[in-house]
Coordinates of C-alpha atoms in Angstrom, one line a residue:
X267 CA -93.2 80.7 16.3
X268 CA -91.0 79.5 19.1
X269 CA -89.7 76.5 17.1
X270 CA -89.0 78.6 14.0
X271 CA -87.2 81.3 16.1
X272 CA -85.1 78.6 17.7
X273 CA -84.3 77.0 14.3
X274 CA -83.2 80.3 12.8
X275 CA -81.1 81.2 15.9
X276 CA -79.5 77.8 16.0
X277 CA -78.4 78.1 12.4
X278 CA -77.0 81.5 13.2
X279 CA -75.2 80.2 16.2
X280 CA -73.5 77.4 14.3
X281 CA -72.3 79.9 11.7
X282 CA -71.0 82.4 14.2
X283 CA -69.8 80.2 17.1
X284 CA -69.1 77.0 15.2
X285 CA -66.4 78.7 13.0
X286 CA -63.9 78.7 15.9
X287 CA -64.0 74.9 15.8
X288 CA -62.0 75.3 12.5
X289 CA -59.0 76.3 14.6
X290 CA -57.4 72.9 14.8
X291 CA -57.7 72.5 11.0
X292 CA -56.4 76.0 10.3
X293 CA -53.4 75.6 12.6
X294 CA -52.8 72.1 11.2
X295 CA -52.4 73.6 7.7
X296 CA -49.8 76.1 8.9
X297 CA -51.8 79.2 10.1
X298 CA -50.6 80.7 13.3
X299 CA -53.0 80.7 16.2
X300 CA -53.3 84.5 16.1
X301 CA -54.0 84.5 12.3
X302 CA -56.4 81.7 12.6
X303 CA -58.1 83.4 15.5
X304 CA -58.6 86.5 13.5
X305 CA -60.0 84.6 10.6
X306 CA -62.7 82.7 12.7
X307 CA -63.6 86.0 14.3
X308 CA -64.8 87.5 11.0
X309 CA -68.4 86.1 11.2
X310 CA -68.7 87.7 14.6
X311 CA -67.3 91.0 13.2
X312 CA -69.9 91.0 10.4
X313 CA -72.6 90.3 13.0
X314 CA -71.6 93.1 15.3
X315 CA -71.4 95.7 12.5
X316 CA -75.1 95.1 11.6
X317 CA -77.0 94.1 14.7
X318 CA -78.4 97.5 15.5
X319 CA -79.3 98.1 11.8
X320 CA -81.2 94.8 11.7
X321 CA -82.9 95.8 15.0
X322 CA -84.0 99.1 13.4
X323 CA -85.5 97.3 10.4
X324 CA -87.3 94.9 12.8
X325 CA -88.8 97.8 14.7
X326 CA -90.0 99.3 11.4
X327 CA -91.2 96.4 9.3
X328 CA -91.5 93.4 11.5
X329 CA -89.8 90.1 12.2
X330 CA -90.7 87.8 9.3
X331 CA -89.0 89.7 6.5
X332 CA -85.8 90.1 8.5
X333 CA -85.6 86.5 9.5
X334 CA -86.1 85.2 5.9
X335 CA -83.7 87.7 4.3
X336 CA -81.0 87.2 6.9
X337 CA -81.0 83.4 7.0
X338 CA -81.0 83.3 3.2
X339 CA -78.0 85.7 3.0
X340 CA -76.2 83.5 5.5
X341 CA -76.9 80.4 3.4
X342 CA -75.7 82.0 0.2
X343 CA -72.5 83.4 1.8
X344 CA -71.6 80.1 3.4
X345 CA -72.1 78.1 0.3
X346 CA -70.0 80.6 -1.7
X347 CA -67.3 80.4 1.0
X348 CA -67.2 76.6 0.6
X349 CA -66.6 77.0 -3.1
X350 CA -64.1 79.9 -2.8
X351 CA -60.4 79.2 -3.5
X352 CA -59.0 82.6 -2.8
X353 CA -58.3 83.1 0.9
X354 CA -59.3 86.8 0.8
X355 CA -62.7 85.9 -0.8
X356 CA -63.2 83.2 1.8
X357 CA -62.5 85.7 4.6
X358 CA -64.9 88.3 3.0
X359 CA -67.7 85.7 2.7
X360 CA -67.3 84.7 6.4
X361 CA -67.9 88.4 7.1
X362 CA -71.0 88.6 4.9
X363 CA -72.3 85.4 6.5
X364 CA -72.0 87.1 9.8
X365 CA -74.1 90.0 8.5
X366 CA -76.9 87.5 7.6
X367 CA -76.6 85.7 10.9
X368 CA -77.2 89.0 12.8
X369 CA -80.8 89.1 11.6
X370 CA -82.1 86.4 13.9
X371 CA -80.7 87.8 17.1
X372 CA -83.2 90.6 17.5
X373 CA -85.9 89.4 15.3
X374 CA -86.4 86.0 16.9
X375 CA -86.2 87.5 20.4
X376 CA -88.9 90.1 19.5
X377 CA -91.0 87.2 18.1
X378 CA -90.9 85.4 21.4
X379 CA -91.7 88.6 23.5
X380 CA -94.5 89.4 21.1
X381 CA -96.2 86.0 21.2
X382 CA -95.7 85.0 24.9
X383 CA -97.2 86.7 28.0
X384 CA -94.8 87.9 30.8
X385 CA -95.5 85.0 33.2
X386 CA -94.4 82.5 30.5
X387 CA -91.9 84.7 28.7
X388 CA -88.8 83.6 30.8
X389 CA -89.2 80.0 29.9
X390 CA -90.0 80.7 26.2
X391 CA -87.0 83.0 25.9
X392 CA -84.9 80.5 27.7
X393 CA -85.8 77.9 25.1
X394 CA -85.1 80.4 22.3
X395 CA -81.7 81.3 24.0
X396 CA -81.0 77.6 24.2
X397 CA -80.4 77.8 20.5
X398 CA -77.1 79.4 21.0
X399 CA -75.4 76.6 23.1
X400 CA -77.2 74.0 21.0
X401 CA -75.6 75.6 17.9
X402 CA -72.2 75.5 19.6
X403 CA -72.7 71.9 20.6
X404 CA -73.7 70.9 17.0
X405 CA -70.8 72.8 15.7
X406 CA -68.4 71.2 18.1
X407 CA -69.4 67.6 17.2
X408 CA -69.7 68.2 13.4
X409 CA -67.3 71.0 12.1
X410 CA -64.0 69.6 13.4
X411 CA -64.8 66.1 12.2
X412 CA -65.9 67.3 8.8
X413 CA -62.9 69.6 8.5
X414 CA -60.5 66.8 9.5
X415 CA -62.0 64.2 7.1
X416 CA -63.3 66.3 4.2
X417 CA -61.6 69.7 4.4
X418 CA -62.5 73.2 5.6
X419 CA -64.8 74.0 2.6
X420 CA -67.0 71.0 3.4
X421 CA -67.2 72.0 7.0
X422 CA -68.6 75.4 5.9
X423 CA -71.6 73.6 4.4
X424 CA -72.8 72.5 7.8
X425 CA -74.2 75.9 9.0
X426 CA -74.9 77.1 5.5
X427 CA -77.4 74.3 4.5
X428 CA -79.1 74.6 7.9
X429 CA -79.5 78.4 7.3
X430 CA -81.1 77.6 3.9
X431 CA -83.6 75.3 5.6
X432 CA -84.3 77.9 8.2
X433 CA -85.0 80.5 5.6
X434 CA -87.6 78.3 3.9
X435 CA -89.2 77.5 7.3
X436 CA -89.4 81.2 8.3
X437 CA -90.8 82.1 4.9
X438 CA -93.6 79.5 5.2
X439 CA -94.4 79.7 8.9
X440 CA -93.5 83.0 10.6
X441 CA -96.4 85.3 11.5
X442 CA -95.5 88.7 13.0
X443 CA -97.1 89.3 16.5
X444 CA -99.6 92.1 16.8
X445 CA -98.3 95.3 18.3
X446 CA -100.2 97.5 20.7
X447 CA -101.4 100.9 19.6
X448 CA -98.5 103.3 19.6
X449 CA -98.6 106.1 22.2
X450 CA -96.1 108.9 22.3
X451 CA -94.6 107.4 25.5
X452 CA -94.1 104.0 23.9
X453 CA -92.0 105.6 21.2
X454 CA -89.8 107.6 23.6
X455 CA -86.1 106.6 23.8
X456 CA -85.8 104.3 26.9
X457 CA -82.1 105.0 27.2
X458 CA -82.8 108.6 28.3
X459 CA -83.3 109.4 31.9
X460 CA -81.9 106.1 33.4
X461 CA -79.0 103.8 33.4
X462 CA -80.7 100.4 33.8
X463 CA -80.4 99.3 30.2
X464 CA -76.8 100.5 29.9
X465 CA -75.9 98.6 33.0
X466 CA -77.5 95.4 31.7
X467 CA -75.5 95.8 28.5
X468 CA -72.2 96.2 30.4
X469 CA -73.0 93.2 32.6
X470 CA -73.7 91.1 29.6
X471 CA -70.4 92.1 27.9
X472 CA -68.5 91.1 31.0
X473 CA -70.3 87.8 31.4
X474 CA -69.8 86.8 27.8
X475 CA -66.0 86.8 28.2
X476 CA -66.0 83.5 30.2
X477 CA -68.5 82.1 27.7
X478 CA -66.4 83.0 24.7
X479 CA -63.2 81.8 26.3
X480 CA -64.6 78.3 26.9
X481 CA -66.4 78.2 23.5
X482 CA -63.3 79.2 21.5
X483 CA -60.5 77.5 23.4
X484 CA -62.1 74.7 25.3
X485 CA -61.6 72.2 22.4
X486 CA -58.0 73.3 21.9
X487 CA -57.2 73.2 25.7
X488 CA -58.5 69.6 25.9
X489 CA -56.6 68.6 22.8
X490 CA -53.3 70.3 23.4
X491 CA -52.9 70.3 27.2
X492 CA -54.7 67.1 28.0
X493 CA -54.0 65.2 24.9
X494 CA -57.6 64.3 24.1
X495 CA -58.4 63.2 20.6
X496 CA -60.5 65.9 18.8
X497 CA -63.6 63.7 18.5
X498 CA -63.6 63.0 22.2
X499 CA -63.0 66.7 23.1
X500 CA -65.7 67.7 20.7
X501 CA -68.1 65.2 22.2
X502 CA -67.5 66.6 25.7
X503 CA -68.1 70.2 24.5
X504 CA -71.3 69.1 22.8
X505 CA -72.5 67.6 26.1
X506 CA -71.7 70.8 28.0
X507 CA -73.6 72.9 25.4
X508 CA -76.7 70.7 25.7
X509 CA -76.4 71.1 29.5
X510 CA -76.0 74.9 28.9
X511 CA -79.2 74.9 26.9
X512 CA -81.0 73.3 29.7
X513 CA -79.5 75.8 32.1
X514 CA -80.9 78.7 30.1
X515 CA -84.4 77.2 30.1
X516 CA -84.0 76.6 33.9
X517 CA -82.9 80.2 34.4
X518 CA -85.9 81.5 32.5
X519 CA -88.3 79.3 34.6
X520 CA -86.6 80.6 37.7
X521 CA -87.1 84.2 36.6
X522 CA -90.8 83.6 35.9
X523 CA -91.3 82.0 39.3
X524 CA -89.6 84.8 41.3
X525 CA -91.0 87.6 39.1
X526 CA -87.6 89.1 38.3
X527 CA -85.0 88.8 35.6
X528 CA -82.2 90.7 37.4
X529 CA -82.1 88.9 40.7
X530 CA -81.3 85.5 39.0
X531 CA -78.9 87.4 36.7
X532 CA -76.8 88.6 39.7
X533 CA -76.7 85.0 41.1
X534 CA -75.5 83.6 37.8
X535 CA -72.7 86.2 37.7
X536 CA -71.5 85.2 41.2
X537 CA -71.5 81.5 40.2
X538 CA -69.6 82.3 37.0
X539 CA -66.9 84.1 38.9
X540 CA -66.4 81.3 41.4
X541 CA -66.3 78.5 38.8
X542 CA -63.9 80.3 36.5
X543 CA -61.6 81.1 39.4
X544 CA -61.6 77.5 40.5
X545 CA -60.9 76.4 36.9
X546 CA -57.9 78.7 36.8
X547 CA -56.4 77.2 39.9
X548 CA -57.0 73.6 38.8
X549 CA -55.7 74.1 35.3
X550 CA -52.6 75.9 36.6
X551 CA -51.8 73.1 39.1
X552 CA -52.5 70.3 36.6
X553 CA -55.4 68.9 38.7
X554 CA -57.1 67.6 35.6
X555 CA -59.5 65.4 37.7
X556 CA -61.0 68.6 39.0
X557 CA -60.4 70.9 36.1
X558 CA -62.6 69.0 33.6
X559 CA -65.7 68.9 35.8
X560 CA -65.1 72.6 36.6
X561 CA -64.9 73.4 32.8
X562 CA -68.2 71.6 32.3
X563 CA -69.8 73.6 35.2
X564 CA -68.4 76.9 34.0
X565 CA -69.6 76.2 30.5
X566 CA -73.1 75.7 31.7
X567 CA -73.2 78.6 34.1
X568 CA -71.5 81.1 31.8
X569 CA -74.4 80.7 29.2
X570 CA -77.2 80.8 31.7
X571 CA -77.3 84.6 32.0
X572 CA -78.1 85.4 28.3
X573 CA -81.8 84.7 28.3
X574 CA -82.3 86.6 31.6
X575 CA -80.5 89.8 30.3
X576 CA -82.1 89.4 26.8
X577 CA -85.6 89.2 28.2
X578 CA -85.0 92.1 30.6
X579 CA -83.8 94.4 27.8
X580 CA -86.8 93.5 25.6
X581 CA -89.3 94.1 28.4
X582 CA -87.7 97.4 29.5
X583 CA -87.2 98.8 26.0
X584 CA -90.8 98.1 25.0
X585 CA -92.3 97.0 21.6
X586 CA -91.1 100.1 19.6
X587 CA -87.5 100.0 20.8
X588 CA -86.8 96.4 21.6
X589 CA -85.3 95.6 18.2
X590 CA -82.7 98.3 18.7
X591 CA -82.3 97.5 22.3
X592 CA -81.6 93.8 21.5
X593 CA -79.3 95.0 18.7
X594 CA -77.3 97.1 21.2
X595 CA -77.3 94.2 23.7
X596 CA -75.9 91.7 21.1
X597 CA -73.5 94.2 19.6
X598 CA -71.7 94.7 22.9
X599 CA -71.6 91.0 23.6
X600 CA -70.4 90.0 20.2
X601 CA -67.7 92.7 20.1
X602 CA -66.3 91.0 23.2
X603 CA -66.7 87.6 21.5
X604 CA -64.9 88.9 18.4
X605 CA -62.0 90.1 20.5
X606 CA -61.6 86.8 22.4
X607 CA -60.0 84.6 19.7
X608 CA -57.2 86.9 18.5
X609 CA -56.5 88.6 21.9
X610 CA -56.7 85.5 24.1
X611 CA -55.0 83.4 21.4
X612 CA -52.0 85.7 21.8
X613 CA -52.1 85.4 25.6
X614 CA -52.3 81.6 25.4
X615 CA -49.3 81.6 23.0
X616 CA -47.3 83.6 25.4
X617 CA -48.4 82.2 28.8
X618 CA -50.8 79.3 28.5
X619 CA -54.5 78.6 29.0
X620 CA -54.8 79.3 32.8
X621 CA -54.0 83.0 32.2
X622 CA -57.1 83.5 30.1
X623 CA -59.3 81.5 32.5
X624 CA -58.1 84.0 35.2
X625 CA -59.0 87.0 33.0
X626 CA -62.5 85.5 32.4
X627 CA -63.0 85.0 36.2
X628 CA -62.1 88.7 36.8
X629 CA -64.6 89.8 34.2
X630 CA -67.4 87.8 35.8
X631 CA -66.5 89.2 39.2
X632 CA -66.6 92.8 37.8
X633 CA -70.2 92.2 36.5
X634 CA -71.7 91.4 40.0
X635 CA -72.0 94.9 41.4
X636 CA -73.2 96.3 38.1
X637 CA -76.4 94.3 37.9
X638 CA -79.3 96.7 38.5
X639 CA -81.5 96.0 41.5
X640 CA -85.1 95.4 40.7
X641 CA -88.2 93.9 42.4
X642 CA -90.0 93.2 39.1
X643 CA -89.5 92.1 35.6

């Protein structure tokens, strides 16, 4: 179950977060950075429009159907986008692919929570959450190279064919976890009478801004400001994503050991604010010898919070609301991610990369006091 959940989420991550790696190819063909940023944000837009709806379906009918249907839709939309000549049709299919990609966010998370006990859930969810940086890493090393040598349509086949393989795997292997008998209290809305879930959602939105900034513009920053060849820059970003995947697993193990998801989450927010602030200073002063290691460190730290917050939301929301809770969690995060390419692209065009690094540092710092205090999971 864990392997299939990771496979489905990795395919989704490549489709959603790998698309921004088309930016060099899009700008090379004459698109402005703002226009190209808006185009590569369309999969994320499709995702955020349907995350809660997919979560509702998961709560009602289970994980297997949702995972199979969503990954199959992502495959079909991606292949069709690779064959489309009309730019409007291409853009629309990116949006539809994002709709399909949204299915795995809540469904694979619920699958892990359902199959693993609390004292092993942090590690298991960390492994599942590692699919996101792994997807970004695979996208960074493959999509720019394929786009440069074989064109943008061919690059779209990378996530699409993986999504098709994931659909087949989920169809064959996924078994929905058993649910406990439903009591009236279990079906009660967990968002009423407390602010804990809402605070976790806001913290995650703020902490995803450094993550999205580095995922979207790290390749372009290394290529434009430092003059790195695209394959070299892509290789470095791939390494940082693999390290980030290990960081998510480590954060999950940490939370299992200390019996809390929220304490480690607060420490990750502090570390993200510090490293992004240091990256801002070194990038502004052209201290490349320090800026590059700081970018790697910030890339790893900025993805380590996701599994902690994701697990906390699923556990607090309970088995009859976790699909919607995880949908709300990811909707907020991905709305922020969708805004990063066009908004920060305009800022970079006007002022340069250090300014957006500074904004990301401020966002991480703002998250620190909002993390709820808890002594348990």
